[in-house]
Coordinates of C-alpha atoms in Angstrom, one line a residue:
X112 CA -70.2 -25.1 70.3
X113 CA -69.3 -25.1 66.8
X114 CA -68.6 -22.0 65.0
X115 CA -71.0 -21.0 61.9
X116 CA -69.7 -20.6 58.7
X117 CA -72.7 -20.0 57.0
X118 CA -75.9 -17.7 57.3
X119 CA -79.1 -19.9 55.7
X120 CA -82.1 -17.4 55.2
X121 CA -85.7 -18.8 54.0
X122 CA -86.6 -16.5 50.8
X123 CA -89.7 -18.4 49.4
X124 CA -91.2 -21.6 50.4
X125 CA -93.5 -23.5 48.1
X126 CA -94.0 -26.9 49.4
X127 CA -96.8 -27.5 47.0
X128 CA -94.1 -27.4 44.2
X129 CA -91.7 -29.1 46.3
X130 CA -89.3 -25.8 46.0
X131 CA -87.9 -23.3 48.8
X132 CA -85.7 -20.6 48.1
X133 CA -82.7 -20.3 50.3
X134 CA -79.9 -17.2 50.5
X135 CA -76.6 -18.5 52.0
X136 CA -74.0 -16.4 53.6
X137 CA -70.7 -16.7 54.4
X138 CA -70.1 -15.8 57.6
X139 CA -66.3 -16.6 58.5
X140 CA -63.4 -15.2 57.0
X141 CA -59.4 -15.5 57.5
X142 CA -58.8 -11.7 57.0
X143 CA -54.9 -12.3 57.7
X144 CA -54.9 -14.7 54.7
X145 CA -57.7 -13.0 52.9
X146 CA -59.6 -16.3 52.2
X147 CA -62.7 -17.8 53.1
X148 CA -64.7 -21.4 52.9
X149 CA -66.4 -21.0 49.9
X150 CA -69.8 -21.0 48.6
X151 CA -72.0 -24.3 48.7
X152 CA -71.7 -25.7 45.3
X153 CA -75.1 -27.7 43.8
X154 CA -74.5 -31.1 45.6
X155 CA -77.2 -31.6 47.8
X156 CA -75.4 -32.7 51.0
X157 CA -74.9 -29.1 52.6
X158 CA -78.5 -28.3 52.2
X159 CA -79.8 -31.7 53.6
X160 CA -78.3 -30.4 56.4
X161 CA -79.6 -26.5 56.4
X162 CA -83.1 -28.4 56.5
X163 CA -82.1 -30.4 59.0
X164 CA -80.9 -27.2 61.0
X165 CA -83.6 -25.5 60.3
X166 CA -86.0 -27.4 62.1
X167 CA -84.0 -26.9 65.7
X168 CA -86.3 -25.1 67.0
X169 CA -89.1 -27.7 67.0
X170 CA -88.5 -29.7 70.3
X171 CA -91.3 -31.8 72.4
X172 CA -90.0 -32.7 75.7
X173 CA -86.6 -31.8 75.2
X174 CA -86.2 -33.6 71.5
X175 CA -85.8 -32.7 68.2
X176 CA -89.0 -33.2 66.1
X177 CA -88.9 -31.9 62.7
X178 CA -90.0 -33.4 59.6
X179 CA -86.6 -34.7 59.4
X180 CA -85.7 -36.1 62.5
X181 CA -88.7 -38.3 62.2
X182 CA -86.1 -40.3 59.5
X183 CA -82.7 -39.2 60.0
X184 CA -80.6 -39.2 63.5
X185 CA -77.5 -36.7 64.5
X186 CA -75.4 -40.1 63.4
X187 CA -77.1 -40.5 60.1
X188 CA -76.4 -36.3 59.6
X189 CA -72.8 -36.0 61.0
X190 CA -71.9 -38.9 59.1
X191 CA -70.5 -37.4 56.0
X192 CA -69.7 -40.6 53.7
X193 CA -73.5 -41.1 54.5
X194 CA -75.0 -37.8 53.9
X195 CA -72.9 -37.9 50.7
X196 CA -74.9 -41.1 49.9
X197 CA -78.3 -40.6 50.8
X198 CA -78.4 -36.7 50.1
X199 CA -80.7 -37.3 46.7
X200 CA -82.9 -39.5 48.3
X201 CA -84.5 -35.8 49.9
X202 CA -83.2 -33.4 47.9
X203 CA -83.3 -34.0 43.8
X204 CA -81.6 -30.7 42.7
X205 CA -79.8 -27.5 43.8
X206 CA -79.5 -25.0 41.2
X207 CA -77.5 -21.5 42.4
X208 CA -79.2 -18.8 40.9
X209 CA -77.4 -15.8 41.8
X210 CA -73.6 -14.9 43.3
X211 CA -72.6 -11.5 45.6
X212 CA -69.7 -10.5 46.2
X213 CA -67.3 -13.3 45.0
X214 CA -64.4 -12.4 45.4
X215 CA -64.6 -9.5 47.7
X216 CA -62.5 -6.6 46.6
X217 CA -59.4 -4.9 48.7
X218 CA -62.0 -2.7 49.9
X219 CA -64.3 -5.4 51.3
X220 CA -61.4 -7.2 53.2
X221 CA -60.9 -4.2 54.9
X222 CA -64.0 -4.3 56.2
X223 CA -64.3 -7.9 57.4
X224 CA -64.5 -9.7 60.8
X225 CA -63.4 -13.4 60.9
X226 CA -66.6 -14.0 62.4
X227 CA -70.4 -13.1 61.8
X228 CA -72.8 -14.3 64.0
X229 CA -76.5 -14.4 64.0
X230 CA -78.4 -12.0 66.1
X231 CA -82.5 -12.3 65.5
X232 CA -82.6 -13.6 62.0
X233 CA -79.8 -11.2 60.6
X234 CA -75.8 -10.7 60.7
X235 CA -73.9 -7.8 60.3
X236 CA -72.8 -6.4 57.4
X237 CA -74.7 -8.5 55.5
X238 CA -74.3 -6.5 52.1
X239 CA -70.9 -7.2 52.0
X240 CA -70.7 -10.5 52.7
X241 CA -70.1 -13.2 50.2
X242 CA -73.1 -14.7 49.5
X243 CA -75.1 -16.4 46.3
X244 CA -79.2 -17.6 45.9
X245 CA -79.7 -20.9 45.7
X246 CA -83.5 -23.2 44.5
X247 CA -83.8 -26.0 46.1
X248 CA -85.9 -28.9 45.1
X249 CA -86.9 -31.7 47.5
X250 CA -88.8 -34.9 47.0
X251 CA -91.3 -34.6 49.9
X252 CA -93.2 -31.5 50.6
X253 CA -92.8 -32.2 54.0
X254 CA -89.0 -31.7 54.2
X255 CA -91.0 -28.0 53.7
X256 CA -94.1 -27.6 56.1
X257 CA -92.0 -26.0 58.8
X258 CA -90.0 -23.3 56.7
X259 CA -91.4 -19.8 56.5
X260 CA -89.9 -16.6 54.9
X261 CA -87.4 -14.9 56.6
X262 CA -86.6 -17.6 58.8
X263 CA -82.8 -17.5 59.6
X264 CA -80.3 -19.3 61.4
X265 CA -76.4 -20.1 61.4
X266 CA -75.0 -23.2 60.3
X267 CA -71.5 -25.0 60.9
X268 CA -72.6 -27.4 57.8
X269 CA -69.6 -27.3 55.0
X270 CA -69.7 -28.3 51.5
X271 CA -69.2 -32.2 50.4
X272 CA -69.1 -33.5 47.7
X273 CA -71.8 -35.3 47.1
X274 CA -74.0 -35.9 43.6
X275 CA -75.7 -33.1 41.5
X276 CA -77.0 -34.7 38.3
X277 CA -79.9 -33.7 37.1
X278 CA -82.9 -35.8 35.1
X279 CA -81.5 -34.8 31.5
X280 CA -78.1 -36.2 32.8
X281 CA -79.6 -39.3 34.0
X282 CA -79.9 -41.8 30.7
X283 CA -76.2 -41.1 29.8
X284 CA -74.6 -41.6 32.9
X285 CA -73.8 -44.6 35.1
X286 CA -75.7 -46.3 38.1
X287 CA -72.6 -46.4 40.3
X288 CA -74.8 -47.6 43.5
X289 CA -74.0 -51.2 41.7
X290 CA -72.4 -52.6 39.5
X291 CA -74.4 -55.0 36.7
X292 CA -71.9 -57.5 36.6
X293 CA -68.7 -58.0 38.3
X294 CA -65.6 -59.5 36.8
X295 CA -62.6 -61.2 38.0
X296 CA -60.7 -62.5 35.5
X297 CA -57.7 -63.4 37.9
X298 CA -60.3 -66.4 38.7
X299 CA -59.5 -68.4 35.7
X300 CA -55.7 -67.6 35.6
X301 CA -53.6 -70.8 36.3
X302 CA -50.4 -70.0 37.2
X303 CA -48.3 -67.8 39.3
X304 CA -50.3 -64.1 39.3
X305 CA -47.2 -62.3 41.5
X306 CA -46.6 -58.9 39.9
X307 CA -49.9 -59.2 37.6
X308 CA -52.8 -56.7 37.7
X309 CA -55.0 -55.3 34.8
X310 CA -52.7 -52.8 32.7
X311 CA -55.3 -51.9 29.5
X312 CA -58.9 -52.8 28.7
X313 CA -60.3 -52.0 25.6
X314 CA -63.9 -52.1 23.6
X315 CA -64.1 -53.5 20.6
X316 CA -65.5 -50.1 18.0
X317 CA -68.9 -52.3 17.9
X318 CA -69.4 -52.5 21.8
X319 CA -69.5 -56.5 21.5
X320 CA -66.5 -57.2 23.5
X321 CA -64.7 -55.5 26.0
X322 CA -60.9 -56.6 26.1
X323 CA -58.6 -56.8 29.0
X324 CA -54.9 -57.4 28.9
X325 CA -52.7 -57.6 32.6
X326 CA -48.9 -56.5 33.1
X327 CA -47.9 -59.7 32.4
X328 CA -49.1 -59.9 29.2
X329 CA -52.4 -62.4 30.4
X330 CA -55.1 -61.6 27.8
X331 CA -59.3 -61.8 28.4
X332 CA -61.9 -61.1 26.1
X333 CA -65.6 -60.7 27.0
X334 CA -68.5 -60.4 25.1
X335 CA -70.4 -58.1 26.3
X336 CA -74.3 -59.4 25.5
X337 CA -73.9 -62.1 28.4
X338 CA -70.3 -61.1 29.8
X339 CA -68.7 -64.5 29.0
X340 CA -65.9 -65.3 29.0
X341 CA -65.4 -65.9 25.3
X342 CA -61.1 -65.2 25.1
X343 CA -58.5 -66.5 27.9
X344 CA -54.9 -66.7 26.5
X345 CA -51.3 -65.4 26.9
X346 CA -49.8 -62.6 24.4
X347 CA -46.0 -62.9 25.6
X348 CA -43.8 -61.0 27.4
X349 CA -44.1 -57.4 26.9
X350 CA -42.7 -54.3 29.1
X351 CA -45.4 -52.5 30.0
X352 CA -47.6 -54.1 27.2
X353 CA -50.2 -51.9 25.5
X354 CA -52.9 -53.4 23.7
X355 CA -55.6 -52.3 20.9
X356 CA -58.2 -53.1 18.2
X357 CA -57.3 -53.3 14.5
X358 CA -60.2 -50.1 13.6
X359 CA -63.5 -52.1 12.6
X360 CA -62.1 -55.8 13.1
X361 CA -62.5 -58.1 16.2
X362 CA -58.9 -58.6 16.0
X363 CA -56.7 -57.6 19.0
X364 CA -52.9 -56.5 19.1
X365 CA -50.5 -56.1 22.2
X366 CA -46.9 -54.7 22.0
X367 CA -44.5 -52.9 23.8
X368 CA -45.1 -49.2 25.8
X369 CA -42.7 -47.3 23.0
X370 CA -40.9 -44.1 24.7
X371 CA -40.4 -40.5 23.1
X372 CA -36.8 -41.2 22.6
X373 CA -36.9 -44.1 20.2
X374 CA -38.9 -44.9 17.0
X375 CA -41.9 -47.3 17.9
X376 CA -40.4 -50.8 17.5
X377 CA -42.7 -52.8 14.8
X378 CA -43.3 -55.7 16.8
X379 CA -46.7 -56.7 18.0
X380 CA -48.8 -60.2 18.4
X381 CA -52.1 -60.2 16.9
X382 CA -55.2 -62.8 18.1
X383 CA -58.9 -62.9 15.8
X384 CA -61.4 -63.1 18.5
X385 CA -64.1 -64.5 16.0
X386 CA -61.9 -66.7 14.1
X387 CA -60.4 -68.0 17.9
X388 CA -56.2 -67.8 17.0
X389 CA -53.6 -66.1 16.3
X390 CA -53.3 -63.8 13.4
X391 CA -50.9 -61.6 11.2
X392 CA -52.5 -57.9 11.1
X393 CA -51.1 -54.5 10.3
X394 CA -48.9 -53.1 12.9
X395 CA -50.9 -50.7 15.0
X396 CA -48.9 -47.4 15.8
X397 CA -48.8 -45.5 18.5
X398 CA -50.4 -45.6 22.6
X399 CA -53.8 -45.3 21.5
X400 CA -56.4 -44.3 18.5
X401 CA -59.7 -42.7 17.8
X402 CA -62.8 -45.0 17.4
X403 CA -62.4 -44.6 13.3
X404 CA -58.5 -45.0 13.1
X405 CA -57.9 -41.9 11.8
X406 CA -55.9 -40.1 14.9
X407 CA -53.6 -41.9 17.2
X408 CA -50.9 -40.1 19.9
X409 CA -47.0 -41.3 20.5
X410 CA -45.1 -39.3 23.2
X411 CA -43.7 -36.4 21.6
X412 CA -40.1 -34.9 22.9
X413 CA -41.3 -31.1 23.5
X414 CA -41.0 -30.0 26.9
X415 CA -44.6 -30.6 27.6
X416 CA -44.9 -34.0 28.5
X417 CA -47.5 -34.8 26.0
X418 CA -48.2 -36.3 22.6
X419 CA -48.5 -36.1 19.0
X420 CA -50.9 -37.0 16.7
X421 CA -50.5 -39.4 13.5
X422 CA -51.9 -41.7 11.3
X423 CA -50.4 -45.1 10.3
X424 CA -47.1 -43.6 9.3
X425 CA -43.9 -43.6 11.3
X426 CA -43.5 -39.7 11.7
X427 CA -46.6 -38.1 13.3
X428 CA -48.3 -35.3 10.8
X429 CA -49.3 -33.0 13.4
X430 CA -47.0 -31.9 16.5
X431 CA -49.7 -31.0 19.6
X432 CA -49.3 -28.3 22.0
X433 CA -51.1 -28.8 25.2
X434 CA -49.9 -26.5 27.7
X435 CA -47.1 -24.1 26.0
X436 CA -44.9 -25.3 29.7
X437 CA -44.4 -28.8 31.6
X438 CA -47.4 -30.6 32.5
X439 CA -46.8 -33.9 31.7
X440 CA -50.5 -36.2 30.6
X441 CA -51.4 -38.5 33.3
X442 CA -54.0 -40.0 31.2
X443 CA -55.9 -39.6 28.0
X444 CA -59.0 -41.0 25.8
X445 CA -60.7 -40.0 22.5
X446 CA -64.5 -39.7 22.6
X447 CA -65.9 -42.9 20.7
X448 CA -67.1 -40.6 17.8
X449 CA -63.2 -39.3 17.2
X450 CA -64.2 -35.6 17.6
X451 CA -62.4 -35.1 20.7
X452 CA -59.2 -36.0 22.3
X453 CA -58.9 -36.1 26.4
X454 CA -55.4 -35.4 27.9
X455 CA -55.4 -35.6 31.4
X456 CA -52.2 -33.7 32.6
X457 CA -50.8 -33.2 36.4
X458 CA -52.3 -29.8 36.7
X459 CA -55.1 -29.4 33.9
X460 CA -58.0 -31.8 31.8
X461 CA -56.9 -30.6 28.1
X462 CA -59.8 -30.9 25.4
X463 CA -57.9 -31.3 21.8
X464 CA -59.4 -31.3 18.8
X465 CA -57.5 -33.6 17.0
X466 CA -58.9 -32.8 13.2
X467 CA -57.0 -29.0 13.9
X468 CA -54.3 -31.0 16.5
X469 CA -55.5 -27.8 18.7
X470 CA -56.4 -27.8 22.4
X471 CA -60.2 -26.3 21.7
X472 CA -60.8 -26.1 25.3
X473 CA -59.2 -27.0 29.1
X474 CA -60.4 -27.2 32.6
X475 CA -57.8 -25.4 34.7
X476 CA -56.3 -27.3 37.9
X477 CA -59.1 -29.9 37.5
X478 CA -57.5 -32.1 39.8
X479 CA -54.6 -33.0 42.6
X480 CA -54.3 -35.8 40.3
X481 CA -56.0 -37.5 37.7
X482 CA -54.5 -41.2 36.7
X483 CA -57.3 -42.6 34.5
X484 CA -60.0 -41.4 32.1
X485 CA -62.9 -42.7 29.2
X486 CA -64.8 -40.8 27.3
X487 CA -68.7 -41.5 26.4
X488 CA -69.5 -41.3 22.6
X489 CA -69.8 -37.8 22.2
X490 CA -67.1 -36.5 24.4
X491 CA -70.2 -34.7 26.7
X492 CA -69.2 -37.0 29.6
X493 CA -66.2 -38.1 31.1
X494 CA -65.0 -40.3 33.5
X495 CA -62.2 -40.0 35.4
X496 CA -60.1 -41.6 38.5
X497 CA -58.4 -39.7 40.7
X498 CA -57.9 -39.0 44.3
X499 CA -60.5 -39.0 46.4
X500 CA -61.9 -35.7 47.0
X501 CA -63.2 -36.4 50.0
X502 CA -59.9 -36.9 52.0
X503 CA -60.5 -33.7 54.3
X504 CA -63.7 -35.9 55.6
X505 CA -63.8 -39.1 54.9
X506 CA -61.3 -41.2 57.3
X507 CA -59.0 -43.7 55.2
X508 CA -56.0 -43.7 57.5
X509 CA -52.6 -44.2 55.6
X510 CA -54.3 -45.4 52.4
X511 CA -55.8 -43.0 50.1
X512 CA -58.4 -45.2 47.3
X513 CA -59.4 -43.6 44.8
X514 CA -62.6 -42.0 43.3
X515 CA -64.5 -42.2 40.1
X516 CA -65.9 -39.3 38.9
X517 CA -68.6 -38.7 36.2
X518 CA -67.6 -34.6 34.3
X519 CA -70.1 -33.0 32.8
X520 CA -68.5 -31.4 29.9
X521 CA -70.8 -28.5 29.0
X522 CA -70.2 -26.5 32.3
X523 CA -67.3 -28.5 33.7
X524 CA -68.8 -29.7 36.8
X525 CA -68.7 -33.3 38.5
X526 CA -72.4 -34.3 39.2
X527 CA -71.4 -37.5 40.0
X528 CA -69.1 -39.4 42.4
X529 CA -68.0 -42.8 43.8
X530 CA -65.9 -43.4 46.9
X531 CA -63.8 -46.9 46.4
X532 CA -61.6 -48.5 48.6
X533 CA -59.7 -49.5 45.7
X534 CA -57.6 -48.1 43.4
X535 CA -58.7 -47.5 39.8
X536 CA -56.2 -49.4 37.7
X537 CA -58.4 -48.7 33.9
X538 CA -61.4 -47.5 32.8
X539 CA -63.3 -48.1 29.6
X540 CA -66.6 -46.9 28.0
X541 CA -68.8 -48.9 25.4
X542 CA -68.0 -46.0 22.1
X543 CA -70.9 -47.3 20.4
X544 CA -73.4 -46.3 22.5
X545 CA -72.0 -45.6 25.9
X546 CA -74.3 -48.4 27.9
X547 CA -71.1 -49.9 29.9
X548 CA -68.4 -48.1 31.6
X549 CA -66.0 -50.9 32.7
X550 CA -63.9 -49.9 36.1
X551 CA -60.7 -52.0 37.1
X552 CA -60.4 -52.0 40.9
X553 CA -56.8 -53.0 42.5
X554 CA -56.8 -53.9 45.9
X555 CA -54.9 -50.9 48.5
X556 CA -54.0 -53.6 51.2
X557 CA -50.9 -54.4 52.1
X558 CA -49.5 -57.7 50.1
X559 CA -52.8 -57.5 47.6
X560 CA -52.2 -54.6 45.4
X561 CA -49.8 -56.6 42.9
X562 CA -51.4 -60.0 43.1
X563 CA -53.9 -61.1 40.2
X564 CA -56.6 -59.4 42.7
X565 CA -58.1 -57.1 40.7
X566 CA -61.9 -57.1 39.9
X567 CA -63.7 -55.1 37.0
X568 CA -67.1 -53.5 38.1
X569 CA -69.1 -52.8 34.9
X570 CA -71.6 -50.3 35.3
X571 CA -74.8 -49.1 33.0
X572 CA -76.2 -46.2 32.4
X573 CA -79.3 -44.4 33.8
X574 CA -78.5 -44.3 37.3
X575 CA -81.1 -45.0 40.5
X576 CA -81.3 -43.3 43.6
X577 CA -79.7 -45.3 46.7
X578 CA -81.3 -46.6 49.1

């Protein structure tokens, strides 16, 4: 028999409105540690399964027959990469409401058990226990019909981390059940592709074509209305090449990755996507710019790990303090509208505004690691690859792919999540009006991962429920 972790108590049920009211305890504690499993977040996963639980009661002949076991088996709810799936498809939104006792004081901790269990609807010391209010909206009132106020029972559920978006998120975020296209630009490449995956991709400031350059130098252009192949050509050899629009033009530059220790080397190769040849255009500073050309960053030598901001000229204008200690950036992105600058670091997301060359704003150990990162328009979204978050649950054996997550930059919170079985090599979103967020996928097997294999899934926004 499992052992609860939380306490689920019915406070109102409305199935009319599709709404119950649920208060959720947590009922085990490590008192030599002083920690606990925390609160349920507002992903939808944990309470798809307190509704499940809640129906154990109902048995005919031995079986479970609630509302919910008329469409979901033990498989379908133990299955976590599922659940995480299929949550939304019964549950559209959990909004926490209220929070008790988190943290507990000294004083509390004194007073804890490592265990609570529930005895006729109620668990001791319930006052003290950490514990937070939680709406619940669901998309059938019969997910409902059996609940009834004061109902209790103890659950072994644990948080995931499934989906949370909400309607007013849904036109400026991305449908990552599918992709709208899928690219795979290796495909045309004659050639030896040995050591060649997809290093930088780039839209154009207008959104009509999305730009792709591999370690070897390869370079693809798309246009973006029918995702054709309108570019397929070579920019030479370059170590580590970086590659970036001239601001307002269709006319595309790769060089060399330029270090903190030397001056930027003023060599570059320039091609005019409309015109279809090569071009002489101004040499284009630094790793990467704003969407108007005003701000771009070169690594910087403070003890930070990070950048600085400058213009066109040589010395950068503006020396940029992210973190006042080391934490190198992992990743980074202005918003398409150039009000904000995105330095993913190894310990914190940074928010800079680059017009001050301040940090304005930072979320605090955002991830284990964060390796890539695009910005929507405005800077209110972000997207970001990291590790999976869903290690502790999800079995990958000795690879570990990587996740795409969708930030919601007003309160900080991931609402939305996609488990690859890839790694995320680039990202890029459209910065003219954030319909495509384009997602390079390297393969993790053994003999694939450095061998012209790598796909780009383009995704739009307004995402769907699965099914």
């Amino acid at each position: 028999m499992s052992t609860d972790v939380y306490g689920v108590r019915v406070l109102k049920v409305d199935p009319d409105r599709l709404r119950v009211r649920f208060q959720v305890l947590v009922v085990f504690y490590d008192t030599e540690s002083r920690t606990h499993i925390p609160l349920p977040g507002e992903e939808p996963g944990v309470f798809l399964h307190f509704l499940w639980e809640s129906a154990a009661g109902l048995l005919i002949h031995g079986e479970r027959k609630g509302p919910l076991d008329r469409v979901l088996s033990t498989d379908d709810i133990v299955n976590y990469e599922w659940v995480d799936t299929n949550a939304r498809r019964f549950i559209s939104e959990v909004r926490r409401t209220e929070t008790l006792n988190d943290p507990p004081t000294e004083e509390q901790w004194e007073e804890f058990h490592d265990f609570y269990d529930e005895i006729g609807g109620t668990w001791q010391d319930e006052d003290l226990l950490v514990q937070g209010e939680y709406e619940i909206q669901v998309t059938d009132r019969k997910w409902l019909e059996h609940l009834s106020r004061g109902q209790a029972w103890g659950s072994a559920a644990y948080p995931l981390n499934g989906d949370s978006w909400t309607a007013e998120d849904a036109p400026h975020i991305p449908d990552l059940a599918q992709p709208a296209v899928s690219l795979r630009p290796f495909e045309t490449t004659t050639g030896s592709v040995k050591h060649d995956h997809v290093e930088r991709m780039e839209f154009s400031d207008d959104g009509k074509y999305l730009a792709v350059c591999s370690d070897q130098g390869r370079v693809w252009v798309y246009d973006t209305a029918d995702w054709s192949e309108t570019v397929h050509t070579h920019a030479g050899d370059w170590i580590v090449p970086l590659m970036m629009w001239v601001p307002g033009e269709h006319v595309l530059v790769v060089k060399g990755y330029s270090t903190r220790h030397e001056p930027e080397e003023e060599s570059q190769w320039a091609y005019d996507v409309d015109q279809g040849t090569e071009v002489e255009a101004p040499f284009q500073r630094g790793h990467r710019r704003s969407g108007d050309g005003a701000y771009r960053i070169s690594p910087n030598n403070a003890d930070e790990g990070g950048f600085d901001l400058h213009g066109e000229e040589r010395e950068p204008y503006r020396r940029l303090s992210h973190a006042g200690d080391w934490d190198p950036i992992q990743c980074h992105a202005f918003s398409g509208d150039s009000s904000r600058l995105f330095l993913g670091a190894q310990k914190n997301l940074y928010v800079v505004d680059p017009a001050k060359g301040e940090v304005a704003d930072k979320v605090v150990d955002a991830s284990k690691r964060l390796f890539k990162l695009a910005s929507n328009p405005d800077g209110s979204y972000l997207a970001i690859g990291g590790f999976s978050r869903k290690l502790s649950y999800l079995e990958f054996g000795k690879n570990r792919p990587h996740e795409l997550c969708i930030w919601r930059m007003a309160d900080k919170k991931i609402i939305l999540g996609h488990q690859f079985r890839t790694y995320i090599d680039e990202l890029a979103w459209s910065p003219n009006d954030g319909r495509w967020l384009a997602v390079a996928l390297k393969p993790i097997r053994d003999g694939q991962s450095h061998r012209g294999k790598t796909e780009i899934a383009v995704f739009q926004m307004g995402p769907g429920e699965s099914h």
